[in-house]
Amino acid sequence: MPLFIASERLSNTDLAIDGCDRDHQLELPADSLARAFRGLTSHKGRIIVSACLRDPIPHLVSRYIRCQTNRRFAGQPTQDIGSYLEIQVSGYHRAEFDSALFPIVHKKFIGYHRSFAEVHAYGFAEINRSEDAFRTMGIGGQEIISYKELPRENAASMTKEDRTNLECQVRAKLAKLDFIREIEGNQLFE
């Protein structure tokens, strides 16, 4: 029986989740889980990572909004988008996987996970159009469910104008930090 990893959280570090630049993780939780799985099986158990990769800028805006919401709930001060991105770029330069930027650098994200697992990568647009969400995720044989039928998560109440403005700020700051080319040069999905 294979180990199937499809949790976004298992491919994130604390820095990516809460934006706090403190102790740095040496690996992703998915890597630790894969090593533990291999240690428990008498054979080389099959490990599959299912990765839904999104259009980088909207994905980063979504991550920023979730991070700031989590910080508010935890009683921590929120960060402006510029400070948040500076911390994330710094984390990425220290260790690529130690940043919210890692999943939007598609080729490197896939390459990291291929070091310990098979990777089934697909785009967010692809799963949005899918009439069989589980097959798109790489786990066919399940009940056929359209992605549109599933409950919507992480939907921030934000006007389209505010979201577009935030996306422009993200793109401009990433260009100023000389990081936009890293994203564009590694992008596979929209």
JSON list of C-alpha atoms in Angstrom, two decimals:
[
{"chain": "A", "resi": 1, "resn": "MET", "atom": "CA", "xyz": [0.00, 0.00, 0.00]},
{"chain": "A", "resi": 2, "resn": "PRO", "atom": "CA", "xyz": [1.51, 3.35, -0.97]},
{"chain": "A", "resi": 3, "resn": "LEU", "atom": "CA", "xyz": [1.76, 6.45, 1.16]},
{"chain": "A", "resi": 4, "resn": "PHE", "atom": "CA", "xyz": [-0.22, 9.20, -0.57]},
{"chain": "A", "resi": 5, "resn": "ILE", "atom": "CA", "xyz": [0.62, 12.78, 0.47]},
{"chain": "A", "resi": 6, "resn": "ALA", "atom": "CA", "xyz": [-1.82, 15.44, -0.70]},
{"chain": "A", "resi": 7, "resn": "SER", "atom": "CA", "xyz": [-1.69, 17.92, 2.17]},
{"chain": "A", "resi": 8, "resn": "GLU", "atom": "CA", "xyz": [-0.42, 21.42, 1.43]},
{"chain": "A", "resi": 9, "resn": "ARG", "atom": "CA", "xyz": [0.65, 21.68, 5.09]},
{"chain": "A", "resi": 10, "resn": "LEU", "atom": "CA", "xyz": [3.11, 18.81, 4.72]},
{"chain": "A", "resi": 11, "resn": "SER", "atom": "CA", "xyz": [4.97, 20.79, 2.06]},
{"chain": "A", "resi": 12, "resn": "ASN", "atom": "CA", "xyz": [5.29, 23.94, 4.16]},
{"chain": "A", "resi": 13, "resn": "THR", "atom": "CA", "xyz": [7.47, 25.13, 7.01]},
{"chain": "A", "resi": 14, "resn": "ASP", "atom": "CA", "xyz": [6.42, 27.34, 9.89]},
{"chain": "A", "resi": 15, "resn": "LEU", "atom": "CA", "xyz": [7.90, 30.37, 8.11]},
{"chain": "A", "resi": 16, "resn": "ALA", "atom": "CA", "xyz": [5.67, 29.69, 5.11]},
{"chain": "A", "resi": 17, "resn": "ILE", "atom": "CA", "xyz": [2.60, 29.32, 7.33]},
{"chain": "A", "resi": 18, "resn": "ASP", "atom": "CA", "xyz": [2.91, 32.14, 9.86]},
{"chain": "A", "resi": 19, "resn": "GLY", "atom": "CA", "xyz": [5.57, 34.44, 8.42]},
{"chain": "A", "resi": 20, "resn": "CYS", "atom": "CA", "xyz": [7.70, 34.38, 11.57]},
{"chain": "A", "resi": 21, "resn": "ASP", "atom": "CA", "xyz": [11.43, 34.39, 10.84]},
{"chain": "A", "resi": 22, "resn": "ARG", "atom": "CA", "xyz": [12.73, 32.26, 13.71]},
{"chain": "A", "resi": 23, "resn": "ASP", "atom": "CA", "xyz": [14.11, 28.71, 13.99]},
{"chain": "A", "resi": 24, "resn": "HIS", "atom": "CA", "xyz": [14.41, 27.25, 10.53]},
{"chain": "A", "resi": 25, "resn": "GLN", "atom": "CA", "xyz": [13.33, 23.75, 9.65]},
{"chain": "A", "resi": 26, "resn": "LEU", "atom": "CA", "xyz": [15.90, 21.53, 7.98]},
{"chain": "A", "resi": 27, "resn": "GLU", "atom": "CA", "xyz": [13.35, 19.71, 5.83]},
{"chain": "A", "resi": 28, "resn": "LEU", "atom": "CA", "xyz": [9.67, 19.66, 4.97]},
{"chain": "A", "resi": 29, "resn": "PRO", "atom": "CA", "xyz": [7.25, 17.58, 7.04]},
{"chain": "A", "resi": 30, "resn": "ALA", "atom": "CA", "xyz": [6.52, 15.50, 3.89]},
{"chain": "A", "resi": 31, "resn": "ASP", "atom": "CA", "xyz": [10.21, 14.52, 3.77]},
{"chain": "A", "resi": 32, "resn": "SER", "atom": "CA", "xyz": [10.15, 13.45, 7.45]},
{"chain": "A", "resi": 33, "resn": "LEU", "atom": "CA", "xyz": [6.95, 11.49, 6.90]},
{"chain": "A", "resi": 34, "resn": "ALA", "atom": "CA", "xyz": [8.43, 9.70, 3.87]},
{"chain": "A", "resi": 35, "resn": "ARG", "atom": "CA", "xyz": [11.55, 8.73, 5.83]},
{"chain": "A", "resi": 36, "resn": "ALA", "atom": "CA", "xyz": [9.43, 7.43, 8.72]},
{"chain": "A", "resi": 37, "resn": "PHE", "atom": "CA", "xyz": [7.23, 5.46, 6.28]},
{"chain": "A", "resi": 38, "resn": "ARG", "atom": "CA", "xyz": [10.27, 3.87, 4.66]},
{"chain": "A", "resi": 39, "resn": "GLY", "atom": "CA", "xyz": [11.64, 3.02, 8.11]},
{"chain": "A", "resi": 40, "resn": "LEU", "atom": "CA", "xyz": [8.42, 1.21, 9.02]},
{"chain": "A", "resi": 41, "resn": "THR", "atom": "CA", "xyz": [8.06, -0.83, 5.85]},
{"chain": "A", "resi": 42, "resn": "SER", "atom": "CA", "xyz": [10.16, -3.90, 5.14]},
{"chain": "A", "resi": 43, "resn": "HIS", "atom": "CA", "xyz": [10.33, -2.94, 1.46]},
{"chain": "A", "resi": 44, "resn": "LYS", "atom": "CA", "xyz": [10.72, 0.35, -0.34]},
{"chain": "A", "resi": 45, "resn": "GLY", "atom": "CA", "xyz": [7.13, 1.49, 0.03]},
{"chain": "A", "resi": 46, "resn": "ARG", "atom": "CA", "xyz": [5.76, 3.60, -2.78]},
{"chain": "A", "resi": 47, "resn": "ILE", "atom": "CA", "xyz": [5.34, 7.27, -1.84]},
{"chain": "A", "resi": 48, "resn": "ILE", "atom": "CA", "xyz": [3.27, 9.58, -4.01]},
{"chain": "A", "resi": 49, "resn": "VAL", "atom": "CA", "xyz": [3.00, 13.35, -3.58]},
{"chain": "A", "resi": 50, "resn": "SER", "atom": "CA", "xyz": [-0.03, 14.91, -5.23]},
{"chain": "A", "resi": 51, "resn": "ALA", "atom": "CA", "xyz": [0.72, 18.59, -5.83]},
{"chain": "A", "resi": 52, "resn": "CYS", "atom": "CA", "xyz": [-1.81, 21.15, -6.98]},
{"chain": "A", "resi": 53, "resn": "LEU", "atom": "CA", "xyz": [0.25, 24.05, -8.31]},
{"chain": "A", "resi": 54, "resn": "ARG", "atom": "CA", "xyz": [-1.37, 27.40, -8.92]},
{"chain": "A", "resi": 55, "resn": "ASP", "atom": "CA", "xyz": [-0.76, 30.57, -10.84]},
{"chain": "A", "resi": 56, "resn": "PRO", "atom": "CA", "xyz": [2.06, 32.01, -8.70]},
{"chain": "A", "resi": 57, "resn": "ILE", "atom": "CA", "xyz": [0.89, 35.56, -7.98]},
{"chain": "A", "resi": 58, "resn": "PRO", "atom": "CA", "xyz": [-2.75, 34.79, -7.02]},
{"chain": "A", "resi": 59, "resn": "HIS", "atom": "CA", "xyz": [-1.46, 31.84, -4.96]},
{"chain": "A", "resi": 60, "resn": "LEU", "atom": "CA", "xyz": [0.97, 34.08, -3.09]},
{"chain": "A", "resi": 61, "resn": "VAL", "atom": "CA", "xyz": [-1.80, 36.63, -2.42]},
{"chain": "A", "resi": 62, "resn": "SER", "atom": "CA", "xyz": [-3.93, 33.83, -0.99]},
{"chain": "A", "resi": 63, "resn": "ARG", "atom": "CA", "xyz": [-1.02, 32.66, 1.19]},
{"chain": "A", "resi": 64, "resn": "TYR", "atom": "CA", "xyz": [-0.43, 36.21, 2.43]},
{"chain": "A", "resi": 65, "resn": "ILE", "atom": "CA", "xyz": [-4.09, 36.67, 3.37]},
{"chain": "A", "resi": 66, "resn": "ARG", "atom": "CA", "xyz": [-4.19, 33.32, 5.23]},
{"chain": "A", "resi": 67, "resn": "CYS", "atom": "CA", "xyz": [-0.93, 34.11, 7.02]},
{"chain": "A", "resi": 68, "resn": "GLN", "atom": "CA", "xyz": [-2.16, 37.49, 8.22]},
{"chain": "A", "resi": 69, "resn": "THR", "atom": "CA", "xyz": [-5.48, 35.99, 9.32]},
{"chain": "A", "resi": 70, "resn": "ASN", "atom": "CA", "xyz": [-3.60, 33.34, 11.33]},
{"chain": "A", "resi": 71, "resn": "ARG", "atom": "CA", "xyz": [-1.38, 36.02, 12.87]},
{"chain": "A", "resi": 72, "resn": "ARG", "atom": "CA", "xyz": [-4.43, 38.05, 13.95]},
{"chain": "A", "resi": 73, "resn": "PHE", "atom": "CA", "xyz": [-6.02, 34.98, 15.56]},
{"chain": "A", "resi": 74, "resn": "ALA", "atom": "CA", "xyz": [-2.75, 34.21, 17.36]},
{"chain": "A", "resi": 75, "resn": "GLY", "atom": "CA", "xyz": [-2.51, 37.76, 18.71]},
{"chain": "A", "resi": 76, "resn": "GLN", "atom": "CA", "xyz": [0.58, 38.54, 16.61]},
{"chain": "A", "resi": 77, "resn": "PRO", "atom": "CA", "xyz": [1.02, 41.77, 14.70]},
{"chain": "A", "resi": 78, "resn": "THR", "atom": "CA", "xyz": [0.16, 41.60, 11.02]},
{"chain": "A", "resi": 79, "resn": "GLN", "atom": "CA", "xyz": [2.70, 42.34, 8.30]},
{"chain": "A", "resi": 80, "resn": "ASP", "atom": "CA", "xyz": [2.38, 44.59, 5.30]},
{"chain": "A", "resi": 81, "resn": "ILE", "atom": "CA", "xyz": [2.84, 42.82, 1.98]},
{"chain": "A", "resi": 82, "resn": "GLY", "atom": "CA", "xyz": [6.34, 44.25, 1.49]},
{"chain": "A", "resi": 83, "resn": "SER", "atom": "CA", "xyz": [7.65, 43.00, 4.85]},
{"chain": "A", "resi": 84, "resn": "TYR", "atom": "CA", "xyz": [5.99, 39.62, 4.34]},
{"chain": "A", "resi": 85, "resn": "LEU", "atom": "CA", "xyz": [7.65, 39.17, 0.94]},
{"chain": "A", "resi": 86, "resn": "GLU", "atom": "CA", "xyz": [11.07, 40.29, 2.22]},
{"chain": "A", "resi": 87, "resn": "ILE", "atom": "CA", "xyz": [10.90, 37.63, 4.96]},
{"chain": "A", "resi": 88, "resn": "GLN", "atom": "CA", "xyz": [9.77, 34.96, 2.48]},
{"chain": "A", "resi": 89, "resn": "VAL", "atom": "CA", "xyz": [12.50, 35.81, -0.05]},
{"chain": "A", "resi": 90, "resn": "SER", "atom": "CA", "xyz": [15.09, 35.71, 2.74]},
{"chain": "A", "resi": 91, "resn": "GLY", "atom": "CA", "xyz": [13.82, 32.27, 3.82]},
{"chain": "A", "resi": 92, "resn": "TYR", "atom": "CA", "xyz": [13.93, 31.03, 0.23]},
{"chain": "A", "resi": 93, "resn": "HIS", "atom": "CA", "xyz": [17.53, 32.15, -0.20]},
{"chain": "A", "resi": 94, "resn": "ARG", "atom": "CA", "xyz": [18.50, 30.38, 3.05]},
{"chain": "A", "resi": 95, "resn": "ALA", "atom": "CA", "xyz": [16.80, 27.11, 2.08]},
{"chain": "A", "resi": 96, "resn": "GLU", "atom": "CA", "xyz": [14.43, 27.10, -0.89]},
{"chain": "A", "resi": 97, "resn": "PHE", "atom": "CA", "xyz": [11.78, 25.00, 0.83]},
{"chain": "A", "resi": 98, "resn": "ASP", "atom": "CA", "xyz": [11.70, 27.30, 3.90]},
{"chain": "A", "resi": 99, "resn": "SER", "atom": "CA", "xyz": [9.38, 29.87, 2.35]},
{"chain": "A", "resi": 100, "resn": "ALA", "atom": "CA", "xyz": [5.84, 30.45, 1.12]},
{"chain": "A", "resi": 101, "resn": "LEU", "atom": "CA", "xyz": [7.51, 31.11, -2.24]},
{"chain": "A", "resi": 102, "resn": "PHE", "atom": "CA", "xyz": [8.63, 27.51, -2.66]},
{"chain": "A", "resi": 103, "resn": "PRO", "atom": "CA", "xyz": [5.32, 26.10, -4.03]},
{"chain": "A", "resi": 104, "resn": "ILE", "atom": "CA", "xyz": [5.16, 28.84, -6.67]},
{"chain": "A", "resi": 105, "resn": "VAL", "atom": "CA", "xyz": [8.61, 27.96, -8.02]},
{"chain": "A", "resi": 106, "resn": "HIS", "atom": "CA", "xyz": [6.99, 24.93, -9.64]},
{"chain": "A", "resi": 107, "resn": "LYS", "atom": "CA", "xyz": [9.97, 23.11, -11.18]},
{"chain": "A", "resi": 108, "resn": "LYS", "atom": "CA", "xyz": [12.06, 23.32, -7.99]},
{"chain": "A", "resi": 109, "resn": "PHE", "atom": "CA", "xyz": [9.08, 22.33, -5.84]},
{"chain": "A", "resi": 110, "resn": "ILE", "atom": "CA", "xyz": [8.52, 19.22, -7.96]},
{"chain": "A", "resi": 111, "resn": "GLY", "atom": "CA", "xyz": [12.24, 18.44, -8.05]},
{"chain": "A", "resi": 112, "resn": "TYR", "atom": "CA", "xyz": [12.53, 18.59, -4.25]},
{"chain": "A", "resi": 113, "resn": "HIS", "atom": "CA", "xyz": [9.64, 16.17, -3.79]},
{"chain": "A", "resi": 114, "resn": "ARG", "atom": "CA", "xyz": [10.98, 13.83, -6.48]},
{"chain": "A", "resi": 115, "resn": "SER", "atom": "CA", "xyz": [14.03, 13.33, -4.28]},
{"chain": "A", "resi": 116, "resn": "PHE", "atom": "CA", "xyz": [11.91, 11.09, -2.02]},
{"chain": "A", "resi": 117, "resn": "ALA", "atom": "CA", "xyz": [8.63, 10.39, -3.83]},
{"chain": "A", "resi": 118, "resn": "GLU", "atom": "CA", "xyz": [6.81, 10.05, -7.10]},
{"chain": "A", "resi": 119, "resn": "VAL", "atom": "CA", "xyz": [5.15, 13.37, -7.90]},
{"chain": "A", "resi": 120, "resn": "HIS", "atom": "CA", "xyz": [1.78, 13.80, -9.53]},
{"chain": "A", "resi": 121, "resn": "ALA", "atom": "CA", "xyz": [1.60, 17.53, -10.29]},
{"chain": "A", "resi": 122, "resn": "TYR", "atom": "CA", "xyz": [-1.38, 19.28, -11.84]},
{"chain": "A", "resi": 123, "resn": "GLY", "atom": "CA", "xyz": [-2.57, 22.83, -12.17]},
{"chain": "A", "resi": 124, "resn": "PHE", "atom": "CA", "xyz": [-5.31, 24.53, -10.19]},
{"chain": "A", "resi": 125, "resn": "ALA", "atom": "CA", "xyz": [-7.03, 25.51, -13.45]},
{"chain": "A", "resi": 126, "resn": "GLU", "atom": "CA", "xyz": [-6.92, 21.84, -14.49]},
{"chain": "A", "resi": 127, "resn": "ILE", "atom": "CA", "xyz": [-8.63, 20.61, -11.34]},
{"chain": "A", "resi": 128, "resn": "ASN", "atom": "CA", "xyz": [-11.17, 23.44, -11.51]},
{"chain": "A", "resi": 129, "resn": "ARG", "atom": "CA", "xyz": [-12.26, 22.15, -14.93]},
{"chain": "A", "resi": 130, "resn": "SER", "atom": "CA", "xyz": [-12.16, 18.51, -13.87]},
{"chain": "A", "resi": 131, "resn": "GLU", "atom": "CA", "xyz": [-15.29, 16.42, -13.71]},
{"chain": "A", "resi": 132, "resn": "ASP", "atom": "CA", "xyz": [-13.30, 13.78, -11.75]},
{"chain": "A", "resi": 133, "resn": "ALA", "atom": "CA", "xyz": [-11.32, 15.58, -9.06]},
{"chain": "A", "resi": 134, "resn": "PHE", "atom": "CA", "xyz": [-9.82, 12.44, -7.55]},
{"chain": "A", "resi": 135, "resn": "ARG", "atom": "CA", "xyz": [-8.48, 11.18, -10.90]},
{"chain": "A", "resi": 136, "resn": "THR", "atom": "CA", "xyz": [-6.95, 14.63, -11.53]},
{"chain": "A", "resi": 137, "resn": "MET", "atom": "CA", "xyz": [-5.27, 14.36, -8.12]},
{"chain": "A", "resi": 138, "resn": "GLY", "atom": "CA", "xyz": [-3.83, 10.98, -9.10]},
{"chain": "A", "resi": 139, "resn": "ILE", "atom": "CA", "xyz": [-6.13, 8.76, -7.05]},
{"chain": "A", "resi": 140, "resn": "GLY", "atom": "CA", "xyz": [-8.57, 7.35, -9.60]},
{"chain": "A", "resi": 141, "resn": "GLY", "atom": "CA", "xyz": [-11.00, 4.65, -8.61]},
{"chain": "A", "resi": 142, "resn": "GLN", "atom": "CA", "xyz": [-12.74, 6.84, -6.07]},
{"chain": "A", "resi": 143, "resn": "GLU", "atom": "CA", "xyz": [-16.26, 8.24, -6.35]},
{"chain": "A", "resi": 144, "resn": "ILE", "atom": "CA", "xyz": [-16.45, 10.60, -9.34]},
{"chain": "A", "resi": 145, "resn": "ILE", "atom": "CA", "xyz": [-16.86, 14.12, -8.01]},
{"chain": "A", "resi": 146, "resn": "SER", "atom": "CA", "xyz": [-16.45, 17.36, -9.90]},
{"chain": "A", "resi": 147, "resn": "TYR", "atom": "CA", "xyz": [-14.12, 19.78, -8.14]},
{"chain": "A", "resi": 148, "resn": "LYS", "atom": "CA", "xyz": [-16.86, 22.43, -8.33]},
{"chain": "A", "resi": 149, "resn": "GLU", "atom": "CA", "xyz": [-19.06, 20.20, -6.13]},
{"chain": "A", "resi": 150, "resn": "LEU", "atom": "CA", "xyz": [-16.56, 20.27, -3.26]},
{"chain": "A", "resi": 151, "resn": "PRO", "atom": "CA", "xyz": [-16.87, 22.89, -0.49]},
{"chain": "A", "resi": 152, "resn": "ARG", "atom": "CA", "xyz": [-14.83, 26.02, -1.04]},
{"chain": "A", "resi": 153, "resn": "GLU", "atom": "CA", "xyz": [-12.06, 26.68, 1.45]},
{"chain": "A", "resi": 154, "resn": "ASN", "atom": "CA", "xyz": [-9.89, 29.66, 2.27]},
{"chain": "A", "resi": 155, "resn": "ALA", "atom": "CA", "xyz": [-12.13, 32.12, 0.49]},
{"chain": "A", "resi": 156, "resn": "ALA", "atom": "CA", "xyz": [-11.23, 35.54, 1.80]},
{"chain": "A", "resi": 157, "resn": "SER", "atom": "CA", "xyz": [-13.87, 38.23, 1.62]},
{"chain": "A", "resi": 158, "resn": "MET", "atom": "CA", "xyz": [-12.09, 40.68, -0.64]},
{"chain": "A", "resi": 159, "resn": "THR", "atom": "CA", "xyz": [-13.30, 42.67, -3.58]},
{"chain": "A", "resi": 160, "resn": "LYS", "atom": "CA", "xyz": [-11.92, 41.84, -7.00]},
{"chain": "A", "resi": 161, "resn": "GLU", "atom": "CA", "xyz": [-10.41, 45.35, -7.13]},
{"chain": "A", "resi": 162, "resn": "ASP", "atom": "CA", "xyz": [-8.61, 44.87, -3.78]},
{"chain": "A", "resi": 163, "resn": "ARG", "atom": "CA", "xyz": [-7.30, 41.45, -4.88]},
{"chain": "A", "resi": 164, "resn": "THR", "atom": "CA", "xyz": [-6.06, 42.88, -8.19]},
{"chain": "A", "resi": 165, "resn": "ASN", "atom": "CA", "xyz": [-4.37, 45.75, -6.33]},
{"chain": "A", "resi": 166, "resn": "LEU", "atom": "CA", "xyz": [-2.67, 43.32, -3.97]},
{"chain": "A", "resi": 167, "resn": "GLU", "atom": "CA", "xyz": [-1.51, 41.17, -6.92]},
{"chain": "A", "resi": 168, "resn": "CYS", "atom": "CA", "xyz": [0.05, 44.28, -8.51]},
{"chain": "A", "resi": 169, "resn": "GLN", "atom": "CA", "xyz": [1.84, 45.08, -5.23]},
{"chain": "A", "resi": 170, "resn": "VAL", "atom": "CA", "xyz": [3.14, 41.51, -5.00]},
{"chain": "A", "resi": 171, "resn": "ARG", "atom": "CA", "xyz": [4.42, 41.52, -8.58]},
{"chain": "A", "resi": 172, "resn": "ALA", "atom": "CA", "xyz": [6.12, 44.92, -8.09]},
{"chain": "A", "resi": 173, "resn": "LYS", "atom": "CA", "xyz": [7.76, 43.92, -4.79]},
{"chain": "A", "resi": 174, "resn": "LEU", "atom": "CA", "xyz": [8.98, 40.60, -6.20]},
{"chain": "A", "resi": 175, "resn": "ALA", "atom": "CA", "xyz": [10.47, 42.47, -9.16]},
{"chain": "A", "resi": 176, "resn": "LYS", "atom": "CA", "xyz": [12.17, 44.91, -6.78]},
{"chain": "A", "resi": 177, "resn": "LEU", "atom": "CA", "xyz": [13.54, 41.95, -4.77]},
{"chain": "A", "resi": 178, "resn": "ASP", "atom": "CA", "xyz": [14.77, 40.45, -8.07]},
{"chain": "A", "resi": 179, "resn": "PHE", "atom": "CA", "xyz": [12.69, 37.32, -7.54]},
{"chain": "A", "resi": 180, "resn": "ILE", "atom": "CA", "xyz": [10.07, 37.50, -10.30]},
{"chain": "A", "resi": 181, "resn": "ARG", "atom": "CA", "xyz": [12.41, 35.86, -12.85]},
{"chain": "A", "resi": 182, "resn": "GLU", "atom": "CA", "xyz": [12.91, 32.90, -10.49]},
{"chain": "A", "resi": 183, "resn": "ILE", "atom": "CA", "xyz": [9.16, 32.35, -10.44]},
{"chain": "A", "resi": 184, "resn": "GLU", "atom": "CA", "xyz": [8.60, 32.88, -14.17]},
{"chain": "A", "resi": 185, "resn": "GLY", "atom": "CA", "xyz": [11.55, 30.66, -15.13]},
{"chain": "A", "resi": 186, "resn": "ASN", "atom": "CA", "xyz": [10.14, 27.75, -13.10]},
{"chain": "A", "resi": 187, "resn": "GLN", "atom": "CA", "xyz": [6.41, 28.12, -13.73]},
{"chain": "A", "resi": 188, "resn": "LEU", "atom": "CA", "xyz": [4.58, 25.09, -15.16]},
{"chain": "A", "resi": 189, "resn": "PHE", "atom": "CA", "xyz": [0.93, 25.70, -14.28]},
{"chain": "A", "resi": 190, "resn": "GLU", "atom": "CA", "xyz": [-1.62, 28.48, -14.07]}
]
